[in-house]
Coordinates of C-alpha atoms in Angstrom, one line a residue:
M16 CA 197.5 198.7 33.6
R17 CA 197.7 201.7 35.8
F18 CA 200.7 203.0 33.7
F19 CA 198.8 202.5 30.5
K20 CA 195.8 204.5 31.8
S21 CA 198.1 207.3 32.8
L22 CA 199.3 207.5 29.1
L23 CA 195.8 207.9 27.7
P24 CA 195.4 211.6 28.3
A25 CA 198.8 212.4 26.9
L26 CA 198.1 210.3 23.8
A27 CA 194.7 211.9 23.4
M28 CA 196.3 215.4 23.4
A29 CA 199.1 214.3 21.0
M30 CA 196.8 212.7 18.4
P31 CA 195.2 215.9 17.1
L32 CA 198.7 217.4 16.6
Y33 CA 199.9 214.4 14.6
A34 CA 196.7 214.6 12.6
Q35 CA 197.6 218.1 11.5
W36 CA 201.2 217.3 10.5
A37 CA 202.9 214.8 8.1
P38 CA 206.1 215.2 6.2
A39 CA 205.6 216.9 2.8
G40 CA 206.7 215.3 -0.5
D41 CA 208.1 212.0 -1.4
K42 CA 211.9 212.6 -1.3
I43 CA 214.3 210.3 0.7
K44 CA 214.5 210.8 4.4
T45 CA 217.0 210.1 7.2
A46 CA 216.2 207.5 9.9
W47 CA 215.9 210.2 12.5
A48 CA 213.2 212.0 10.5
E49 CA 211.1 208.8 10.5
N50 CA 210.7 209.2 14.2
I51 CA 209.9 212.9 14.5
D52 CA 207.8 213.8 17.6
V53 CA 205.9 217.1 16.9
N54 CA 205.5 217.5 20.7
N55 CA 209.3 217.3 21.3
V56 CA 211.2 218.8 18.4
L57 CA 214.9 219.6 19.0
P58 CA 214.3 219.8 22.8
E59 CA 218.0 220.3 23.7
Y60 CA 219.2 223.6 25.2
P61 CA 220.2 225.7 22.2
R62 CA 223.1 227.8 23.5
P63 CA 225.6 225.5 25.4
M64 CA 228.3 228.1 25.8
M65 CA 226.1 230.5 27.8
E66 CA 223.6 228.4 29.8
R67 CA 220.9 229.3 32.3
E68 CA 218.7 226.9 34.1
E69 CA 215.3 228.2 33.2
W70 CA 214.0 228.4 29.6
Q71 CA 211.0 227.4 27.4
N72 CA 211.2 225.8 24.0
L73 CA 208.7 227.2 21.4
N74 CA 209.5 224.6 18.8
G75 CA 206.5 222.6 17.5
L76 CA 203.4 223.2 15.4
W77 CA 202.6 226.9 14.6
D78 CA 200.0 228.4 12.3
Y79 CA 201.3 229.6 9.0
A80 CA 200.2 231.5 5.9
I81 CA 201.9 232.7 2.7
T82 CA 200.7 236.1 1.4
D83 CA 201.6 238.6 -1.2
A84 CA 204.5 240.8 0.0
G85 CA 203.4 244.0 1.6
T86 CA 199.9 242.9 2.5
A87 CA 198.5 242.9 6.0
S88 CA 198.7 240.1 8.5
P89 CA 196.3 237.3 7.3
A90 CA 193.0 237.0 9.1
V91 CA 193.0 233.2 8.4
F92 CA 196.0 230.9 8.4
E93 CA 196.4 228.1 5.8
G94 CA 197.5 225.3 8.2
K95 CA 200.2 224.1 10.5
I96 CA 204.0 224.3 10.0
L97 CA 206.5 222.4 12.2
V98 CA 209.0 224.9 13.6
P99 CA 212.0 225.0 13.2
F100 CA 212.0 223.5 9.8
A101 CA 212.1 225.8 6.7
V102 CA 208.8 226.1 4.8
E103 CA 210.4 224.4 1.7
S104 CA 211.5 221.3 3.7
S105 CA 209.6 218.1 4.0
L106 CA 209.7 218.1 7.8
S107 CA 207.9 221.5 7.9
G108 CA 204.9 219.6 6.7
V109 CA 204.4 222.3 4.1
G110 CA 207.0 221.9 1.3
K111 CA 206.1 225.1 -0.5
R112 CA 208.4 227.7 -2.1
L113 CA 208.2 231.3 -0.9
G114 CA 210.0 233.5 -3.5
D115 CA 210.7 237.3 -3.4
K116 CA 207.0 238.3 -4.2
K117 CA 205.6 236.5 -1.1
E118 CA 205.9 236.7 2.7
L119 CA 205.6 233.9 5.2
W120 CA 203.6 234.4 8.4
Y121 CA 203.8 232.4 11.6
Q122 CA 201.6 232.5 14.7
R123 CA 201.4 230.6 18.0
E124 CA 200.2 231.1 21.6
F125 CA 202.3 230.7 24.7
K126 CA 202.1 231.2 28.4
I127 CA 204.8 232.5 30.8
P128 CA 205.4 230.3 33.9
S129 CA 204.4 232.0 37.2
S130 CA 207.9 231.4 38.5
W131 CA 209.1 234.0 35.9
N132 CA 207.1 236.8 37.5
K133 CA 209.2 240.0 38.2
K134 CA 211.7 238.8 35.6
N135 CA 212.4 240.1 32.1
V136 CA 211.6 237.7 29.3
L137 CA 213.8 237.3 26.3
L138 CA 212.6 235.8 23.0
H139 CA 215.4 234.1 21.1
F140 CA 215.6 233.0 17.5
G141 CA 218.4 230.6 16.6
A142 CA 218.3 231.7 12.9
V143 CA 215.6 232.9 10.4
D144 CA 216.2 233.4 6.7
W145 CA 216.1 236.3 5.9
K146 CA 214.2 239.5 7.0
T147 CA 212.2 239.0 10.1
D148 CA 209.6 241.1 11.9
V149 CA 208.1 240.0 15.2
W150 CA 205.0 241.0 17.2
V151 CA 203.8 239.9 20.7
N152 CA 200.2 240.6 21.4
G153 CA 200.0 242.9 18.4
I154 CA 203.0 245.0 19.7
K155 CA 206.0 245.0 17.4
V156 CA 209.0 243.9 19.4
G157 CA 211.7 244.0 16.8
S158 CA 213.1 243.3 13.3
H159 CA 216.2 241.5 12.1
T160 CA 218.0 240.8 8.8
G161 CA 220.4 237.9 8.4
G162 CA 219.9 234.2 7.8
Y163 CA 222.6 232.6 9.9
T164 CA 222.9 234.0 13.3
P165 CA 220.9 234.2 16.5
F166 CA 219.0 237.3 17.6
T167 CA 217.0 238.3 20.7
F168 CA 214.2 240.7 21.7
D169 CA 213.2 241.7 25.2
I170 CA 209.4 241.2 25.1
T171 CA 208.7 241.9 28.8
A172 CA 206.7 245.1 28.1
A173 CA 204.4 243.4 25.6
L174 CA 203.4 240.3 27.7
N175 CA 200.0 239.5 29.1
K176 CA 199.5 237.5 32.4
G177 CA 197.6 234.7 30.6
E178 CA 197.8 233.7 26.9
N179 CA 200.2 235.5 24.6
I180 CA 200.2 235.6 20.9
L181 CA 203.5 235.5 19.0
K182 CA 203.4 236.5 15.3
V183 CA 206.4 236.4 12.9
K184 CA 206.7 237.7 9.3
V185 CA 209.5 236.6 7.0
W186 CA 210.6 237.8 3.6
D187 CA 213.4 235.9 1.7
P188 CA 214.4 236.8 -1.9
T189 CA 216.9 233.9 -2.1
D190 CA 219.1 234.5 -5.3
R191 CA 217.1 237.6 -6.3
G192 CA 218.7 239.5 -3.4
Y193 CA 222.2 240.4 -2.5
Q194 CA 222.1 238.8 1.0
P195 CA 224.3 235.8 2.0
R196 CA 222.5 232.7 1.0
G197 CA 225.2 230.0 0.4
K198 CA 224.0 227.5 -2.2
Q199 CA 220.4 228.3 -2.1
V200 CA 218.9 229.1 -5.6
N201 CA 215.4 229.4 -7.0
R202 CA 216.2 226.8 -9.7
P203 CA 218.3 224.1 -8.1
E204 CA 220.7 222.1 -10.2
G205 CA 224.2 220.6 -10.0
I206 CA 225.9 222.1 -7.0
W207 CA 223.0 224.5 -6.3
Y208 CA 220.2 223.5 -3.9
T209 CA 216.7 224.1 -2.7
P210 CA 215.9 227.5 -1.1
V211 CA 215.6 227.7 2.7
S212 CA 213.1 230.4 4.0
G213 CA 211.9 231.3 7.4
I214 CA 212.6 229.9 10.8
W215 CA 215.2 227.1 10.7
Q216 CA 216.6 227.0 14.2
T217 CA 215.1 226.7 17.7
V218 CA 212.8 229.5 19.0
W219 CA 212.9 229.8 22.8
L220 CA 212.1 232.0 25.8
E221 CA 214.4 232.8 28.7
P222 CA 213.8 234.7 32.0
V223 CA 216.5 237.0 33.1
P224 CA 216.9 239.6 35.8
E225 CA 216.6 243.3 35.0
R226 CA 220.3 243.5 34.6
Y227 CA 221.9 240.5 33.0
I228 CA 224.9 239.1 31.1
S229 CA 224.1 239.5 27.4
G230 CA 227.2 238.1 25.8
M231 CA 230.9 237.2 26.1
K232 CA 234.1 236.7 24.1
I233 CA 236.8 234.3 25.3
V234 CA 240.4 234.3 24.1
P235 CA 242.9 231.8 25.5
D236 CA 246.6 232.6 25.6
I237 CA 248.6 229.5 26.2
D238 CA 252.0 231.3 26.0
R239 CA 251.1 233.7 28.9
H240 CA 248.9 231.1 30.7
L241 CA 245.9 233.5 30.6
L242 CA 242.3 233.3 29.7
K243 CA 240.9 236.6 28.6
V244 CA 237.1 237.0 29.0
D245 CA 235.2 240.0 27.8
V246 CA 231.7 240.1 29.3
N247 CA 228.8 242.2 28.1
T248 CA 225.8 243.2 30.1
N249 CA 222.5 244.7 28.9
M250 CA 223.1 247.8 31.0
A251 CA 226.1 248.9 33.1
S252 CA 226.0 250.2 36.7
V253 CA 228.7 251.6 39.0
G254 CA 230.0 248.8 41.2
D255 CA 229.3 246.0 38.8
K256 CA 231.6 243.1 39.5
I257 CA 232.2 240.3 37.0
E258 CA 233.6 237.1 38.4
V259 CA 235.0 234.3 36.2
S260 CA 235.6 230.8 37.7
V261 CA 237.3 228.0 35.8
Y262 CA 236.7 224.3 36.7
E263 CA 238.3 221.0 35.9
G264 CA 235.4 218.8 36.7
N265 CA 234.3 219.8 40.2
V266 CA 237.6 221.4 41.1
K267 CA 238.1 225.1 40.7
V268 CA 241.5 225.7 39.1
A269 CA 241.4 229.5 38.5
E270 CA 239.3 232.6 39.1
Q271 CA 239.5 236.3 38.7
A272 CA 237.2 239.3 38.9
V273 CA 237.0 242.9 37.6
I274 CA 235.0 245.9 38.8
N275 CA 233.2 248.4 36.6
G276 CA 233.6 246.5 33.3
G277 CA 236.6 245.6 31.2
S278 CA 238.3 242.4 30.4
V279 CA 238.8 239.7 33.0
E280 CA 242.2 238.1 32.6
V281 CA 242.2 234.8 34.4
P282 CA 245.6 233.4 35.4
M283 CA 245.6 229.7 34.3
P284 CA 247.8 227.0 35.8
A285 CA 251.2 226.6 34.0
D286 CA 250.3 223.0 33.4
A287 CA 246.8 223.7 32.0
K288 CA 245.5 221.0 29.7
L289 CA 245.5 222.0 26.1
W290 CA 242.7 221.3 23.6
S291 CA 243.5 219.3 20.4
P292 CA 241.9 216.8 18.1
D293 CA 243.7 214.0 20.0
S294 CA 242.8 215.4 23.4
P295 CA 239.8 217.8 23.2
F296 CA 239.9 218.9 26.9
L297 CA 237.3 221.5 27.9
Y298 CA 237.2 223.6 31.1
D299 CA 233.9 224.5 32.6
L300 CA 233.1 228.1 33.2
K301 CA 231.0 230.1 35.6
I302 CA 230.5 233.8 35.0
T303 CA 228.7 235.9 37.7
L304 CA 227.4 239.5 37.7
N305 CA 227.4 241.0 41.2
N306 CA 226.6 244.4 42.5
K307 CA 227.2 245.5 46.1
G308 CA 227.4 241.9 47.2
K309 CA 224.2 240.8 45.5
K310 CA 224.2 238.3 42.7
M311 CA 222.4 239.7 39.7
D312 CA 223.0 237.0 37.1
E313 CA 225.0 233.9 36.5
I314 CA 225.7 231.8 33.4
K315 CA 227.6 228.5 32.9
G316 CA 229.7 227.6 29.9
Y317 CA 233.0 226.1 28.9
T318 CA 236.3 227.0 27.2
A319 CA 239.6 225.5 26.2
M320 CA 243.3 226.4 26.2
R321 CA 244.6 226.3 22.6
K322 CA 246.4 228.4 20.0
Y323 CA 246.2 228.6 16.2
S324 CA 249.2 230.1 14.4
T325 CA 251.6 229.5 11.5
R326 CA 255.4 228.9 11.5
R327 CA 258.1 228.4 8.9
D328 CA 259.6 224.9 9.2
A329 CA 263.2 223.8 8.7
N330 CA 262.6 223.6 4.9
G331 CA 261.2 227.1 4.8
I332 CA 257.6 225.9 4.3
V333 CA 254.9 227.9 6.2
R334 CA 253.0 225.3 8.3
L335 CA 249.8 225.6 10.2
Q336 CA 250.3 225.1 14.0
L337 CA 248.1 224.1 16.9
N338 CA 249.5 224.8 20.3
N339 CA 252.9 225.8 18.8
K340 CA 253.2 222.4 17.0
D341 CA 253.0 221.7 13.3
I342 CA 249.7 220.0 12.3
F343 CA 248.5 218.9 9.0
Q344 CA 244.8 219.8 9.0
F345 CA 242.7 217.4 6.9
G346 CA 239.0 217.0 6.7
P347 CA 235.9 217.0 4.5
L348 CA 233.9 219.8 2.9
D349 CA 230.8 219.7 5.1
Q350 CA 227.7 221.5 3.6
G351 CA 225.3 220.6 6.4
W352 CA 222.2 219.8 4.2
W353 CA 219.5 217.2 5.0
P354 CA 217.0 215.6 2.6
D355 CA 214.2 216.1 5.0
G356 CA 215.1 219.3 6.9
L357 CA 217.3 221.0 4.3
Y358 CA 219.3 223.4 6.6
T359 CA 218.0 221.8 9.8
A360 CA 219.0 218.4 11.1
P361 CA 215.9 216.4 12.2
T362 CA 217.4 215.7 15.6
D363 CA 220.4 216.6 17.7
E364 CA 221.6 213.0 17.4
A365 CA 221.6 213.5 13.6
L366 CA 223.5 216.8 14.0
L367 CA 226.1 215.0 16.0
Y368 CA 226.3 212.0 13.6
D369 CA 228.1 213.7 10.7
I370 CA 230.8 215.1 13.1
Q371 CA 231.3 211.7 14.8
K372 CA 231.6 210.0 11.5
T373 CA 234.2 212.6 10.4
K374 CA 236.2 211.6 13.5
D375 CA 235.6 207.9 12.8
F376 CA 236.9 208.4 9.3
G377 CA 240.2 209.7 10.7
Y378 CA 240.0 213.4 9.9
N379 CA 240.9 216.2 12.3
M380 CA 239.2 219.1 10.6
I381 CA 235.9 220.2 8.9
R382 CA 235.5 223.0 6.4
K383 CA 231.9 224.3 7.0
H384 CA 231.0 225.3 3.5
V385 CA 229.1 228.5 2.9
K386 CA 226.7 227.8 5.8
V387 CA 226.6 228.5 9.5
E388 CA 225.3 225.8 11.9
P389 CA 223.3 226.0 15.1
A390 CA 225.4 226.5 18.3
R391 CA 225.1 222.9 19.3
W392 CA 226.9 221.8 16.2
Y393 CA 230.0 223.8 17.2
T394 CA 229.8 222.5 20.8
H395 CA 229.8 218.9 19.4
C396 CA 233.0 219.9 17.5
D397 CA 234.5 221.4 20.6
K398 CA 233.8 218.2 22.6
L399 CA 234.9 215.7 19.9
G400 CA 238.0 217.6 18.9
I401 CA 237.4 218.8 15.3
I402 CA 239.1 222.0 14.0
V403 CA 236.6 224.0 12.0
W404 CA 237.2 226.2 9.0
Q405 CA 234.2 228.5 8.9
D406 CA 233.1 229.9 5.6
M407 CA 231.1 233.1 5.1
P408 CA 227.9 232.1 3.2
S409 CA 228.2 233.6 -0.3
G410 CA 225.8 236.0 -1.8
D411 CA 225.4 238.8 -4.4
R412 CA 226.9 238.3 -7.9
S413 CA 230.4 236.9 -8.8
P414 CA 233.1 238.7 -10.7
Q415 CA 235.6 237.1 -13.0
W416 CA 237.2 234.0 -11.4
Q417 CA 240.9 233.2 -11.7
S418 CA 241.9 230.1 -9.8
R419 CA 245.3 229.3 -11.2
N420 CA 247.1 232.6 -10.9
Y421 CA 247.0 235.7 -8.8
F422 CA 244.1 237.9 -9.6
N423 CA 244.7 240.8 -12.0
G424 CA 241.1 241.7 -13.0
A425 CA 238.4 243.9 -11.6
E426 CA 236.8 242.9 -8.4
N427 CA 233.1 242.8 -7.9
V428 CA 231.7 246.2 -7.0
R429 CA 228.7 245.8 -4.7
T430 CA 226.0 248.3 -4.0
L431 CA 226.3 250.3 -0.8
A432 CA 223.4 248.3 0.7
S433 CA 225.0 245.0 -0.3
E434 CA 228.4 245.8 1.1
K435 CA 227.0 247.1 4.3
N436 CA 224.9 244.0 4.7
Y437 CA 227.9 241.7 4.0
R438 CA 229.9 243.5 6.7
K439 CA 227.1 243.4 9.2
E440 CA 226.4 239.6 8.7
W441 CA 230.1 238.7 8.7
K442 CA 230.7 240.5 12.0
E443 CA 227.6 238.8 13.5
I444 CA 229.0 235.4 12.5
L445 CA 232.3 236.2 14.1
D446 CA 230.7 237.4 17.2
Y447 CA 228.4 234.4 17.4
L448 CA 231.3 231.9 17.1
Y449 CA 234.2 233.9 18.7
S450 CA 234.4 231.8 21.8
N451 CA 234.2 228.3 20.4
P452 CA 237.5 226.5 20.7
C453 CA 237.0 224.5 17.5
I454 CA 237.0 227.5 15.1
G455 CA 240.5 227.7 13.7
V456 CA 240.2 229.5 10.3
W457 CA 237.8 232.2 9.0
V458 CA 237.0 232.1 5.3
P459 CA 235.4 235.3 4.0
F460 CA 235.1 234.2 0.4
N461 CA 234.8 231.1 -1.7
E462 CA 235.8 230.9 -5.4
A463 CA 235.0 234.5 -6.2
W464 CA 231.4 234.0 -5.2
G465 CA 230.4 237.6 -4.3
Q466 CA 234.0 238.4 -3.7
F467 CA 234.9 242.1 -3.2
K468 CA 237.5 244.3 -1.5
T469 CA 239.3 241.1 -0.6
Q470 CA 242.4 242.7 1.1
E471 CA 240.2 245.1 3.1
I472 CA 237.8 242.4 4.3
T473 CA 240.7 240.1 5.1
E474 CA 242.6 242.7 7.1
W475 CA 239.5 243.7 9.0
T476 CA 238.8 240.0 9.9
K477 CA 242.3 239.5 11.1
Q478 CA 242.2 242.6 13.2
Y479 CA 238.8 241.8 14.6
D480 CA 239.9 238.3 15.6
P481 CA 243.7 238.0 15.8
S482 CA 243.4 234.7 17.6
R483 CA 242.4 232.8 14.4
L484 CA 243.9 232.4 10.9
V485 CA 242.2 234.0 7.9
N486 CA 241.9 232.2 4.6
P487 CA 241.0 235.2 2.3
A488 CA 239.5 233.4 -0.7
S489 CA 239.2 229.6 -0.8
G490 CA 240.0 228.7 -4.4
G491 CA 240.5 232.3 -5.6
N492 CA 240.5 235.1 -6.5
H493 CA 244.0 235.1 -5.0
Y494 CA 245.6 238.1 -3.3
T495 CA 248.7 238.3 -1.2
C496 CA 246.9 238.9 2.1
G497 CA 245.8 236.9 5.1
D498 CA 247.5 233.7 6.4
I499 CA 246.7 231.2 3.6
L500 CA 246.8 230.6 -0.1
D501 CA 244.0 228.1 -0.9
L502 CA 243.9 226.1 -4.1
H503 CA 241.0 224.1 -5.6
N504 CA 241.5 221.2 -8.0
Y505 CA 239.3 218.4 -9.1
P506 CA 239.4 215.5 -9.0
G507 CA 242.9 214.8 -7.9
P508 CA 245.4 216.9 -5.8
D509 CA 247.6 219.4 -7.6
M510 CA 249.9 222.2 -6.4
Y511 CA 249.9 224.6 -9.3
L512 CA 250.7 227.7 -7.1
Y513 CA 252.8 228.1 -4.0
D514 CA 253.3 230.9 -1.5
A515 CA 256.5 231.1 0.4
Q516 CA 255.1 233.7 2.8
R517 CA 251.8 232.0 3.8
A518 CA 250.5 228.5 4.3
T519 CA 249.6 226.8 1.0
V520 CA 246.6 224.5 1.2
L521 CA 244.3 222.4 -1.0
G522 CA 240.9 223.8 -0.1
E523 CA 238.9 221.4 -2.3
Y524 CA 239.7 218.3 -4.2
G525 CA 238.2 214.8 -4.7
G526 CA 234.5 214.7 -5.5
I527 CA 234.5 210.9 -6.1
G528 CA 231.0 210.1 -7.1
M529 CA 229.0 206.9 -6.6
V530 CA 225.3 206.3 -7.1
V531 CA 223.6 204.1 -4.5
K532 CA 220.2 203.0 -5.7
D533 CA 217.2 203.9 -3.5
H534 CA 219.2 206.6 -1.7
L535 CA 219.0 209.3 -4.3
W536 CA 217.3 212.7 -4.2
V537 CA 216.4 212.4 -7.9
P538 CA 216.6 208.8 -9.1
D539 CA 217.2 209.5 -12.8
R540 CA 219.6 212.5 -12.6
N541 CA 222.8 212.9 -10.5
W542 CA 226.2 214.5 -10.8
G543 CA 229.8 213.9 -9.6
Y544 CA 233.3 215.0 -10.6
V545 CA 234.2 211.4 -11.3
Q546 CA 231.8 208.4 -10.9
F547 CA 232.2 204.8 -9.9
D548 CA 229.5 202.1 -9.6
N549 CA 230.9 200.2 -6.6
S550 CA 232.5 200.9 -3.3
N551 CA 235.8 199.0 -4.0
D552 CA 236.6 201.1 -7.0
A553 CA 235.6 204.4 -5.3
T554 CA 237.7 203.5 -2.3
R555 CA 240.7 202.7 -4.5
E556 CA 240.4 206.1 -6.2
Y557 CA 240.2 207.8 -2.8
I558 CA 243.4 206.1 -1.6
K559 CA 245.1 206.9 -4.9
F560 CA 244.3 210.6 -4.4
A561 CA 245.4 210.3 -0.7
R562 CA 248.8 209.0 -1.8
Q563 CA 249.2 211.8 -4.2
L564 CA 248.3 214.3 -1.5
R565 CA 250.8 212.7 0.9
K566 CA 253.7 213.4 -1.5
L567 CA 252.5 217.0 -2.0
I568 CA 252.7 217.6 1.8
D569 CA 256.4 217.3 1.6
R570 CA 256.5 219.8 -1.3
G571 CA 254.5 222.4 0.6
F572 CA 250.8 221.7 1.3
S573 CA 249.8 222.4 4.9
A574 CA 246.1 221.4 4.9
A575 CA 243.6 219.7 2.6
V576 CA 239.8 219.5 2.2
Y577 CA 238.2 216.5 0.6
T578 CA 234.8 216.9 -1.2
Q579 CA 232.6 215.9 0.6
T580 CA 230.9 214.5 3.7
T581 CA 227.6 213.5 2.2
D582 CA 225.7 213.5 -1.1
V583 CA 223.6 216.7 -1.4
E584 CA 220.5 216.7 -3.6
V585 CA 221.7 215.7 -7.1
E586 CA 225.4 215.7 -6.1
V587 CA 226.6 212.1 -5.4
N588 CA 230.2 213.0 -4.3
G589 CA 229.6 212.1 -0.6
L590 CA 231.4 209.7 1.7
M591 CA 227.8 208.9 2.8
T592 CA 224.5 209.0 1.0
Y593 CA 222.3 212.0 1.5
D594 CA 220.0 210.1 3.9
R595 CA 223.1 209.0 5.9
K596 CA 222.0 205.4 5.6
V597 CA 225.0 204.1 3.6
I598 CA 228.7 204.7 4.1
K599 CA 229.9 204.5 0.5
L600 CA 233.6 203.9 1.0
N601 CA 235.5 201.3 3.0
E602 CA 235.6 203.0 6.4
A603 CA 238.6 201.0 7.8
L604 CA 240.8 201.8 4.8
L605 CA 239.6 205.4 4.8
K606 CA 240.6 205.8 8.5
E607 CA 244.0 204.2 7.9
V608 CA 245.1 206.5 5.1
N609 CA 243.5 209.6 6.7
N610 CA 245.4 209.0 9.9
E611 CA 248.6 208.8 8.0
I612 CA 247.9 212.1 6.3
C613 CA 246.9 213.9 9.6
N614 CA 250.1 212.6 11.2
A615 CA 252.4 213.6 8.3
L616 CA 254.1 216.5 10.1
E617 CA 254.7 214.8 13.4

């Protein structure tokens, strides 16, 4: 009885919040969405590779308003929106379209804990699509463009001792702009989906000292038994000492320090454990900033010893390698869409689920298709042992597409602003994911979608990150640059081009469709490359394609991507339904044949 009484105040405070929020619309939802707690939305630490102990989550119910673009901040807000779900999503509680003629405003209050006194306070946004302006207590603290990467403002000078007011304005033109947008369009149909506007990843506060570690890049070198760590600070000072310590559990296995900046090259044990899909071993990291014997800042993270490369085998075929061993990389096209949250998984458990099922199905790789995920998604891949091919989200207009021969037409000519923005956002994505062990391949372009200056972009990407492979254009237009020639063919596998100088891969195939009643985005309209009406027939088709692929591995394929992990909106090509409630193919048979393919080069 005493316990029940202690709950009453908390319930009384929570009830008004629930009264102001309910999922919008009548579309299908995942099981996780059915248990959303508006007081505890995505509560997990959002940046696992660079962790500090103190932080404050700002997810939850905010005030919102939609106004004509270019007008002043609204005096009155329309209602509540659940952050961090996009305004178009069901879980936002709003379910409204924005469009290029409107702007979306957010507002909420927050307090700074007294324990943060005399510290600087950083305001972090996981991702906001697309152009963002931010005010704290009426003072503009910064702006950002880009829909897929985190950004941060130091808001210390704008803070009050008591209540603080945070205001955010977002403009997102979707397909009426040149910016990267992936598969978002204003008129969804077929393979094109609902727009995603505004905040769609966690918003959070973090206290830091006046001088602090602002970022890092980690590159393992298994051949030289080294771990190279580049550490950035918000401001440099003579005498700064960066210390890097590497742990296996509670045992320190390596350490190194550098004075006055520069790279820290940490000697690793000659028998260091290597990361792979079969054994995804991670080392813990501690990075400390000291000056004159005083600890200024410290972060915790993790890393792995692994190497991505290519090599010509005994038959002259260029193979992908992991840790100097041939590996056939095989996995699904993963688009990362949710019927209730659109770009945003309803919970961290949901975010993990798709990756875990990919492992359960027997795959060793995921192609993250024209989308970038929250940092925790990549950490889940690091921990579970999944190699990731990371696409650049497509944008702008598409030139002529030639998929079955090398391209001989005119490439897309972007405006100066479009090209500059592409380069900015692509570099931000590389910087964001540079240290994640799971990232094995960068994919700057997909199927000529916004493709331009392919050779130049490919060479820049390879130079900026020589530790990964670069797949210049998945599915074309094809140029003789980068590490990979990537073919697309539906529905079954086919090798209609071959490159003796690079790895030849099947970047998309499959698309076996199957309608599952009561688990459809639109009950009377759906689409697939080929369609079956039962699991047995769909599974047989999958195995037939897998047997064809197995023969093509001997002829020269070095990786393959099956379309796709889940249904998405009116697409019914998934291994699972859009709501993740039904696995459509026979999982045991799927795992058996997938394991055979993944082990084909052993």
